[in-house]
XYZ file of C-alpha atoms in Angstrom:
394
model
C 79.409 105.645 123.409
C 82.081 107.924 121.984
C 84.663 106.204 119.797
C 88.396 106.814 120.129
C 89.846 109.626 118.024
C 92.276 107.214 116.372
C 89.467 105.495 114.463
C 87.517 108.622 113.605
C 89.897 109.540 110.791
C 89.932 106.102 109.177
C 88.753 105.820 105.580
C 86.826 102.619 104.813
C 88.526 100.276 102.343
C 87.260 101.022 98.838
C 88.138 97.461 97.838
C 85.962 95.961 100.562
C 83.191 98.477 99.899
C 82.868 97.623 96.197
C 83.119 93.904 96.982
C 80.326 94.221 99.545
C 78.109 96.076 97.047
C 78.769 93.428 94.393
C 77.871 90.648 96.841
C 74.691 92.504 97.766
C 73.633 92.622 94.113
C 74.543 88.964 93.632
C 72.446 88.022 96.663
C 69.536 89.887 95.051
C 69.832 87.602 92.027
C 71.868 89.766 89.648
C 74.660 88.324 87.472
C 77.538 90.437 88.767
C 81.142 90.073 87.612
C 83.389 91.139 90.459
C 86.866 92.286 89.464
C 87.739 93.827 92.808
C 89.317 90.759 94.416
C 92.833 91.039 95.756
C 93.433 87.316 95.947
C 94.255 84.450 93.567
C 91.228 82.518 92.322
C 93.071 79.194 92.677
C 92.708 76.956 95.716
C 95.664 76.478 98.039
C 97.936 73.730 96.627
C 97.068 70.215 97.789
C 100.306 69.432 99.639
C 99.904 72.563 101.765
C 96.366 71.630 102.819
C 97.508 68.100 103.616
C 100.274 69.480 105.838
C 97.691 71.505 107.769
C 95.500 68.446 108.305
C 98.511 66.425 109.457
C 99.484 69.203 111.876
C 96.065 69.038 113.485
C 96.166 65.257 113.899
C 99.717 65.493 115.223
C 98.459 67.762 117.992
C 99.985 71.036 116.785
C 96.934 72.992 117.909
C 98.439 74.918 120.824
C 100.171 78.243 121.372
C 103.411 78.844 119.502
C 106.119 81.449 120.165
C 104.768 84.953 119.527
C 107.250 85.563 116.734
C 106.467 82.304 114.963
C 107.633 78.695 114.913
C 111.401 78.230 114.770
C 110.968 75.748 111.905
C 108.990 78.271 109.860
C 111.575 80.970 110.525
C 114.232 78.611 109.184
C 112.220 78.050 105.996
C 111.840 81.828 105.569
C 115.597 82.227 106.090
C 116.243 79.558 103.408
C 113.834 81.340 101.065
C 115.735 84.640 101.460
C 119.063 82.896 100.862
C 117.785 81.151 97.757
C 115.788 83.975 96.182
C 117.698 87.131 97.155
C 121.025 85.835 98.522
C 120.146 87.561 101.798
C 121.197 86.168 105.182
C 118.981 86.665 108.219
C 119.071 85.281 111.742
C 115.934 83.980 113.516
C 116.049 87.104 115.717
C 115.623 89.174 112.539
C 112.399 87.419 111.484
C 108.862 87.719 112.858
C 105.927 85.692 111.584
C 102.644 87.604 111.748
C 98.933 87.149 111.105
C 99.335 88.096 107.459
C 101.576 90.683 105.803
C 99.004 93.351 106.698
C 99.510 92.580 110.380
C 103.281 92.715 109.893
C 102.945 96.230 108.463
C 100.546 97.321 111.198
C 102.846 96.043 113.941
C 105.885 97.649 112.311
C 104.295 101.089 112.223
C 103.163 100.720 115.831
C 106.736 100.159 117.022
C 108.612 102.702 114.866
C 106.284 105.724 114.830
C 105.733 108.391 117.451
C 103.059 111.069 117.240
C 103.743 113.332 114.257
C 106.362 111.147 112.590
C 106.066 111.116 108.804
C 105.969 108.180 106.421
C 106.450 108.822 102.704
C 103.883 106.908 100.649
C 104.173 106.926 96.847
C 100.863 107.188 95.004
C 99.075 105.148 93.809
C 99.262 103.175 97.062
C 97.667 100.130 98.639
C 94.655 101.366 100.545
C 95.800 100.303 104.035
C 99.187 102.066 104.081
C 97.962 105.538 105.085
C 95.372 104.194 107.507
C 97.943 102.104 109.348
C 100.315 105.049 109.551
C 97.540 107.217 111.004
C 96.582 104.545 113.539
C 100.177 104.629 114.815
C 100.016 108.416 115.244
C 102.030 109.055 112.104
C 101.392 111.376 109.187
C 101.203 110.027 105.628
C 103.179 112.160 103.166
C 102.151 111.426 99.584
C 104.532 111.578 96.640
C 102.887 111.213 93.250
C 104.132 108.466 90.995
C 103.331 109.962 87.619
C 101.607 107.815 85.022
C 104.144 108.875 82.387
C 106.861 107.423 84.674
C 104.945 104.151 85.082
C 103.620 105.436 88.435
C 107.123 105.265 89.977
C 108.652 108.024 92.083
C 112.109 109.455 91.399
C 115.031 110.058 93.797
C 114.498 113.810 93.342
C 110.851 113.531 94.430
C 111.831 111.417 97.428
C 114.549 113.865 98.456
C 112.139 116.819 98.296
C 109.596 115.019 100.498
C 112.029 114.244 103.321
C 111.853 116.455 106.440
C 113.298 116.192 109.933
C 110.162 114.222 110.891
C 110.509 111.598 108.147
C 110.820 108.122 109.648
C 110.220 105.786 106.717
C 109.314 105.385 103.061
C 107.211 102.548 101.639
C 108.304 100.815 98.447
C 105.858 98.280 97.019
C 107.297 96.345 94.075
C 105.569 94.710 92.266
C 102.905 97.243 93.090
C 99.314 97.007 94.175
C 97.425 98.591 92.391
C 99.570 99.340 89.319
C 101.530 96.118 88.850
C 104.717 98.046 88.003
C 108.174 96.957 89.157
C 111.128 99.121 90.198
C 114.335 98.170 88.415
C 117.589 97.465 90.240
C 118.945 100.862 89.133
C 115.835 102.712 90.286
C 115.941 100.996 93.681
C 119.641 101.752 94.051
C 119.024 105.454 93.429
C 116.125 105.604 95.895
C 118.124 103.643 98.433
C 121.040 106.056 98.304
C 118.684 108.883 99.248
C 117.313 106.859 102.174
C 120.759 105.953 103.495
C 121.964 109.557 103.203
C 118.975 110.825 105.201
C 118.663 107.835 107.576
C 115.157 106.971 106.360
C 113.905 103.434 107.043
C 112.805 101.565 103.918
C 109.651 99.465 104.245
C 109.861 97.104 101.277
C 106.519 95.395 100.625
C 107.365 92.399 98.434
C 104.176 90.359 98.781
C 103.792 90.014 94.978
C 107.428 89.056 94.301
C 106.580 85.683 92.729
C 104.035 87.160 90.308
C 106.272 88.765 87.673
C 105.730 88.686 83.899
C 107.230 89.485 80.518
C 110.769 88.570 81.463
C 110.905 91.225 84.184
C 112.717 90.554 87.431
C 111.827 91.236 91.030
C 114.716 92.759 92.970
C 114.676 93.413 96.700
C 116.248 96.716 97.634
C 117.814 94.950 100.640
C 119.985 92.774 98.388
C 121.723 95.713 96.703
C 124.207 96.481 99.494
C 124.888 95.780 103.183
C 123.932 99.395 103.962
C 120.552 98.999 102.266
C 119.903 95.658 103.956
C 120.489 97.323 107.322
C 118.165 100.175 106.342
C 115.323 97.915 105.138
C 112.450 95.988 106.686
C 111.083 93.465 104.182
C 107.401 92.562 104.350
C 106.289 89.361 102.650
C 104.079 86.295 103.063
C 102.500 83.276 101.416
C 99.105 84.853 100.652
C 99.617 85.794 97.008
C 102.441 83.462 95.981
C 100.811 80.271 97.286
C 97.145 81.324 97.154
C 96.851 81.334 100.943
C 95.075 84.640 101.628
C 92.741 83.108 104.212
C 95.496 81.340 106.122
C 96.882 84.699 107.319
C 100.624 84.110 107.401
C 102.994 86.952 106.635
C 106.331 88.035 108.019
C 108.847 90.838 108.417
C 112.642 90.632 108.171
C 115.171 93.212 109.235
C 116.886 94.913 112.147
C 116.781 92.679 115.250
C 115.823 95.545 117.586
C 112.791 96.453 115.461
C 111.810 92.802 115.002
C 112.172 92.242 118.764
C 109.856 95.167 119.510
C 107.343 93.849 116.988
C 107.479 90.433 118.655
C 106.888 91.968 122.093
C 103.891 93.882 120.767
C 102.482 90.789 119.064
C 102.706 88.889 122.350
C 100.186 91.356 123.795
C 97.864 91.433 120.770
C 97.607 88.227 118.743
C 99.687 85.960 121.064
C 100.870 84.094 117.960
C 99.914 83.343 114.352
C 97.605 80.334 114.009
C 99.638 77.193 114.685
C 98.054 75.120 111.916
C 98.516 77.874 109.335
C 102.198 78.088 110.273
C 102.659 74.394 109.534
C 100.900 74.968 106.213
C 103.352 77.801 105.467
C 106.283 75.492 106.273
C 104.951 73.109 103.626
C 104.464 76.029 101.217
C 108.159 76.934 101.347
C 109.685 73.480 101.832
C 107.477 71.621 99.363
C 107.207 71.663 95.550
C 107.070 75.106 93.932
C 105.492 73.988 90.646
C 102.004 75.208 91.721
C 103.429 78.718 92.226
C 104.819 78.752 88.696
C 101.610 77.312 87.253
C 99.595 80.128 88.829
C 102.106 82.709 87.619
C 101.837 81.407 84.062
C 98.030 81.490 84.203
C 98.075 85.111 85.401
C 100.548 86.090 82.675
C 98.349 84.512 80.003
C 95.322 86.413 81.281
C 97.270 89.662 81.471
C 98.472 89.448 77.885
C 94.999 88.680 76.539
C 92.939 91.036 78.640
C 95.372 93.982 78.437
C 95.037 94.073 74.650
C 91.248 94.001 74.985
C 91.201 96.674 77.672
C 93.208 99.292 75.782
C 90.745 99.042 72.892
C 87.879 100.249 75.101
C 87.019 103.872 74.230
C 88.202 106.265 76.930
C 90.598 103.789 78.582
C 94.410 103.918 78.570
C 96.689 101.718 80.611
C 100.323 101.245 81.608
C 100.978 97.527 81.077
C 101.649 95.823 84.426
C 104.812 93.807 84.953
C 103.666 91.949 88.060
C 100.879 91.290 90.630
C 97.421 90.612 89.117
C 95.875 94.031 88.575
C 95.318 96.412 85.687
C 95.114 100.082 86.650
C 93.741 101.922 83.613
C 93.077 105.632 83.420
C 89.311 105.937 82.937
C 88.924 109.713 83.186
C 88.090 110.109 79.494
C 85.603 107.223 79.664
C 83.866 108.871 82.617
C 83.698 112.226 80.837
C 82.393 110.859 77.537
C 79.654 108.910 79.329
C 78.480 111.985 81.234
C 79.995 111.411 84.669
C 81.821 114.176 86.497
C 84.325 111.837 88.113
C 85.505 108.239 87.835
C 83.898 107.171 91.131
C 80.453 107.932 89.707
C 81.354 106.067 86.512
C 82.366 102.987 88.552
C 79.163 103.128 90.590
C 77.000 103.361 87.471
C 78.951 100.554 85.808
C 78.144 98.277 88.724
C 74.480 99.280 88.864
C 73.796 99.101 85.128
C 76.350 96.717 83.605
C 76.897 94.612 86.730
C 80.693 94.861 86.582
C 82.509 95.661 89.826
C 85.757 97.642 89.484
C 87.516 99.456 92.309
C 87.722 103.262 91.980
C 91.258 104.582 91.957
C 90.405 107.302 94.471
C 90.920 104.758 97.248
C 94.492 104.306 96.004
C 95.240 108.015 95.717
C 94.650 108.075 91.936
C 91.119 109.397 91.263
C 91.403 109.165 87.455
C 92.022 105.419 87.485
C 90.240 102.177 88.274
C 91.641 98.877 89.504
C 90.664 95.705 87.711
C 91.808 92.339 89.067
C 92.505 89.576 86.575
C 92.548 86.974 89.338
C 89.506 85.370 87.768
C 88.775 83.225 84.706
C 89.419 84.418 81.159
C 85.786 83.762 80.368
C 84.599 86.166 83.058
C 87.237 88.723 82.103
C 86.069 88.655 78.471
C 82.439 89.061 79.572
C 83.411 91.973 81.809
C 85.179 93.749 78.929
C 82.134 93.226 76.712
C 79.859 94.700 79.366
C 82.104 97.739 79.840
C 82.128 98.302 76.077
C 78.325 97.962 75.976
C 77.917 100.405 78.889
C 80.054 103.061 77.190
C 78.383 102.598 73.796
C 74.937 102.977 75.373
C 75.932 106.238 77.045
C 77.608 107.929 74.091
C 75.320 107.021 71.200
């Protein structure tokens, strides 16, 4: 059987690949510390789980509207009003099977064959693959490490052609954890408005911000930018609900309507029970969200200081999300490896620490390390990395 051309060009997820290898070693009896996870290590808050159970017993186990429950849309609308002072109508909101599905559906409805989407590097691994699946062409713009991995308005302007349809802005960023300031977003937004480029603003990590930094949505900066922006968000990271698969998109009613029509022929609707859980997530107490944020910030501050002391590692300090993205090129070289991917593979095999190679994020000199795990395991992982390097260079 010959597979469709659209899947032939797909690159497997480096995150899932390293996680699978780590699980394989664990199953063989090895003590592996996996730092590849892209999800909080806390359980979903109790009141959210109770709401899901209640929904089942109340009989909410049937189909829902393809674009999501009206009640959930109202909670999302309230959230936008409260957090970003943004006003949306129900027709401008679609609830999807996770934020990833929202992105996938968006690209399917806005891209024709050969349309270009500007993707700053480093990027989340699924952005380019989803663009390609929709017939689009990823156009990469390098976010330089000396500029905290952020692109400039000049870089954006130079990348725009007559085929450019959209640009992706992910703030706070996966994998770097950096945040665009209000001024930086304003400058990028002006370029997009001038060239009629749609802004895809991935804000899934908005609640995980540290060190007094602030998350700003580019859509809240002006009416013109709101009109030009599709916001992608969800409850996965903020409320530790990765497995519940509830995300959403907000923006232009015509685009949201097309996404809803497409969803009606693919997923039918997001899981009914998970939607009721998401209603509880937004309408219920938010203390668990803040408690998780504080725990992540504590880990970041401790483990960052330990990480930058490792020979051959340097790192831009993250301001959000739950990842460190150190440059490990020097560490790879000093331990005898030609490239960082080989260093990461050897680290897993010999020291039993699973990091994600930065090549999957468009940054081959870096590695991604998730601190969504206990401080004890993070400390052990640092010790093992230090041991591995010392063994190779002595």
